[in-house]
């Protein structure tokens, strides 16, 4: 069964450094999403992406964040200058052909900012 | 804000049916009810969704009341691996720009041996 994959599974970085989290969505899916979950808190929406542009973003997704689909398979989340409060699990998701199709999630990347 | 209300926790004996309730009294006619679960800190796993009719798949059954104000997710024979946080989410069927899923606090289901 096709699934969303994410790399790395765990990323440790120093405050102020740039990080790129990578995702490979399900191959025939057209909509891509990033969510995050701070330890012990709810899963929160960050951004959705379709047709090479952001279709929706939350208040969390400020200028420090960017997303890109650099090629036909990868979808990335970049944090330009990490802060301690960016430490969280980051989940990528994808859905098939409309934004209302079922979203399927990857296993997540645990980001630890020191 | 959350459109759903779920009990914070439930226990279920292994092998028995787990019935997880969800209230969504303000649900609109164009909103689906989705269920996801999250095992430990893994990515949310899709379980099932429905609009009006009851639905069943290999994982679970979804029973939606006739007025659509509440629903119940049924895991027919719970196993220890079903221990997880279960999220009930309502979501529009049309493209409003509201693409995101809103996760509340869910119900923590513990399956007891």
Short mmCIF file of N, CA and C in Angstrom, two decimals, chain A residues 31 33 35 37 39 41-45 48-49 55-56 89 91 95 97-108 110, chain B residues 2 32 34 36 38 40-46 49 58 87 91-105:
data_model
loop_
_atom_site.label_atom_id
_atom_site.label_comp_id
_atom_site.label_asym_id
_atom_site.label_seq_id
_atom_site.Cartn_x
_atom_site.Cartn_y
_atom_site.Cartn_z
N UNK A 31 -2.22 17.15 -3.57
CA UNK A 31 -2.26 18.13 -2.48
C UNK A 31 -1.33 17.68 -1.37
N UNK A 33 0.60 18.71 2.53
CA UNK A 33 0.37 19.45 3.76
C UNK A 33 1.52 19.22 4.73
N UNK A 35 1.93 19.53 9.01
CA UNK A 35 1.37 19.74 10.34
C UNK A 35 2.51 19.60 11.34
N UNK A 37 3.32 18.93 15.77
CA UNK A 37 2.78 18.59 17.09
C UNK A 37 3.89 18.79 18.11
N UNK A 39 5.35 18.51 21.74
CA UNK A 39 5.19 17.41 22.69
C UNK A 39 4.06 17.66 23.67
N UNK A 41 1.00 18.28 23.00
CA UNK A 41 -0.04 19.19 22.53
C UNK A 41 -0.75 18.62 21.29
N UNK A 42 -1.68 19.41 20.75
CA UNK A 42 -2.47 18.95 19.63
C UNK A 42 -1.68 18.97 18.32
N UNK A 43 -2.15 18.22 17.36
CA UNK A 43 -1.62 18.31 16.01
C UNK A 43 -2.16 19.59 15.39
N UNK A 44 -1.24 20.42 14.85
CA UNK A 44 -1.64 21.73 14.32
C UNK A 44 -1.29 21.83 12.84
N UNK A 45 -2.20 22.39 12.08
CA UNK A 45 -1.99 22.62 10.66
C UNK A 45 -0.99 23.75 10.45
N UNK A 48 -0.84 24.16 3.40
CA UNK A 48 -1.21 23.23 2.34
C UNK A 48 -0.67 23.78 1.02
N UNK A 49 -0.43 22.88 0.08
CA UNK A 49 0.30 23.22 -1.14
C UNK A 49 -0.31 22.46 -2.30
N UNK A 55 -1.73 26.99 -0.86
CA UNK A 55 -3.16 27.25 -0.98
C UNK A 55 -3.76 27.74 0.33
N UNK A 56 -3.14 27.40 1.43
CA UNK A 56 -3.61 27.87 2.72
C UNK A 56 -2.48 27.75 3.73
N UNK A 89 7.23 17.43 16.59
CA UNK A 89 7.10 16.45 15.51
C UNK A 89 6.49 17.17 14.32
N UNK A 91 4.71 16.56 10.68
CA UNK A 91 4.07 15.52 9.87
C UNK A 91 3.74 16.07 8.49
N UNK A 95 -3.05 14.32 -0.16
CA UNK A 95 -4.38 13.85 -0.55
C UNK A 95 -4.45 13.84 -2.07
N UNK A 97 -6.87 14.15 -5.15
CA UNK A 97 -7.15 15.04 -6.27
C UNK A 97 -7.91 16.29 -5.89
N UNK A 98 -8.44 16.36 -4.67
CA UNK A 98 -9.05 17.60 -4.23
C UNK A 98 -8.61 17.85 -2.79
N UNK A 99 -8.78 19.08 -2.36
CA UNK A 99 -8.37 19.41 -0.99
C UNK A 99 -9.28 18.75 0.03
N UNK A 100 -10.40 18.20 -0.41
CA UNK A 100 -11.30 17.57 0.54
C UNK A 100 -11.16 16.05 0.54
N UNK A 101 -10.27 15.53 -0.28
CA UNK A 101 -10.00 14.09 -0.22
C UNK A 101 -9.31 13.74 1.09
N UNK A 102 -9.35 12.49 1.43
CA UNK A 102 -8.72 12.01 2.65
C UNK A 102 -7.24 12.31 2.65
N UNK A 103 -6.75 12.83 3.76
CA UNK A 103 -5.33 13.10 3.92
C UNK A 103 -4.64 11.90 4.59
N UNK A 104 -3.52 11.52 4.02
CA UNK A 104 -2.72 10.42 4.57
C UNK A 104 -1.41 10.98 5.08
N UNK A 105 -1.05 10.58 6.28
CA UNK A 105 0.08 11.18 6.97
C UNK A 105 1.32 10.29 6.93
N UNK A 106 2.47 10.95 6.95
CA UNK A 106 3.72 10.24 7.12
C UNK A 106 4.02 10.00 8.58
N UNK A 107 5.14 9.31 8.86
CA UNK A 107 5.49 8.94 10.23
C UNK A 107 6.03 10.10 11.05
N UNK A 108 6.41 11.18 10.40
CA UNK A 108 6.88 12.35 11.12
C UNK A 108 8.39 12.46 11.22
N UNK A 110 11.01 14.16 14.00
CA UNK A 110 11.15 14.82 15.30
C UNK A 110 12.27 15.83 15.20
N UNK B 2 -12.65 23.71 18.18
CA UNK B 2 -13.09 22.37 17.87
C UNK B 2 -14.59 22.36 17.61
N UNK B 32 -18.30 16.21 6.36
CA UNK B 32 -18.07 14.82 6.67
C UNK B 32 -17.60 14.68 8.11
N UNK B 34 -14.80 12.56 10.02
CA UNK B 34 -13.59 11.77 9.81
C UNK B 34 -13.09 11.26 11.16
N UNK B 36 -9.49 9.67 12.78
CA UNK B 36 -8.07 9.32 12.70
C UNK B 36 -7.65 8.81 14.07
N UNK B 38 -3.87 8.19 16.53
CA UNK B 38 -2.45 8.43 16.64
C UNK B 38 -1.91 7.52 17.73
N UNK B 40 0.98 6.48 19.96
CA UNK B 40 2.13 7.13 20.57
C UNK B 40 2.42 8.43 19.81
N UNK B 41 3.58 8.65 19.29
CA UNK B 41 3.89 9.90 18.60
C UNK B 41 3.98 9.70 17.09
N UNK B 42 3.36 8.64 16.61
CA UNK B 42 3.40 8.37 15.18
C UNK B 42 2.48 9.33 14.42
N UNK B 43 2.56 9.32 13.11
CA UNK B 43 1.68 10.15 12.31
C UNK B 43 0.23 9.71 12.44
N UNK B 44 -0.71 10.66 12.40
CA UNK B 44 -2.13 10.28 12.45
C UNK B 44 -2.46 9.29 11.35
N UNK B 45 -3.23 8.30 11.72
CA UNK B 45 -3.62 7.24 10.78
C UNK B 45 -5.09 7.38 10.47
N UNK B 46 -5.42 7.46 9.20
CA UNK B 46 -6.81 7.54 8.77
C UNK B 46 -7.53 6.23 9.10
N UNK B 49 -14.38 7.54 7.27
CA UNK B 49 -15.15 8.76 7.27
C UNK B 49 -16.54 8.50 6.69
N UNK B 58 -12.27 -2.30 6.79
CA UNK B 58 -11.55 -3.39 7.45
C UNK B 58 -11.08 -3.02 8.86
N UNK B 87 -9.21 10.61 17.14
CA UNK B 87 -9.69 11.95 16.83
C UNK B 87 -10.91 11.88 15.92
N UNK B 91 -15.35 17.96 8.64
CA UNK B 91 -14.62 18.61 7.56
C UNK B 91 -15.56 18.83 6.37
N UNK B 92 -15.46 20.00 5.76
CA UNK B 92 -16.34 20.36 4.65
C UNK B 92 -16.03 19.49 3.44
N UNK B 93 -17.04 19.28 2.64
CA UNK B 93 -16.88 18.47 1.44
C UNK B 93 -16.49 19.30 0.23
N UNK B 94 -16.64 20.61 0.31
CA UNK B 94 -16.35 21.43 -0.86
C UNK B 94 -15.10 22.25 -0.61
N UNK B 95 -14.55 22.76 -1.66
CA UNK B 95 -13.30 23.49 -1.56
C UNK B 95 -13.56 24.91 -1.06
N UNK B 96 -13.41 25.10 0.21
CA UNK B 96 -13.61 26.43 0.78
C UNK B 96 -12.30 27.14 0.99
N UNK B 97 -11.23 26.44 0.75
CA UNK B 97 -9.93 26.97 1.13
C UNK B 97 -9.57 26.45 2.51
N UNK B 98 -10.52 25.86 3.20
CA UNK B 98 -10.25 25.28 4.53
C UNK B 98 -9.80 23.86 4.33
N UNK B 99 -8.53 23.74 3.89
CA UNK B 99 -8.03 22.42 3.56
C UNK B 99 -7.59 21.63 4.77
N UNK B 100 -7.37 22.33 5.87
CA UNK B 100 -6.71 21.67 6.96
C UNK B 100 -7.67 20.83 7.79
N UNK B 101 -7.11 19.83 8.45
CA UNK B 101 -7.82 19.06 9.45
C UNK B 101 -7.58 19.72 10.79
N UNK B 102 -8.65 19.90 11.57
CA UNK B 102 -8.49 20.45 12.91
C UNK B 102 -8.54 19.31 13.91
N UNK B 103 -7.42 19.08 14.55
CA UNK B 103 -7.33 18.01 15.55
C UNK B 103 -7.60 18.59 16.93
N UNK B 104 -8.59 18.02 17.60
CA UNK B 104 -8.81 18.38 18.99
C UNK B 104 -7.91 17.57 19.89
N UNK B 105 -8.39 17.30 21.09
CA UNK B 105 -7.59 16.52 22.05
C UNK B 105 -7.91 15.04 21.96
#
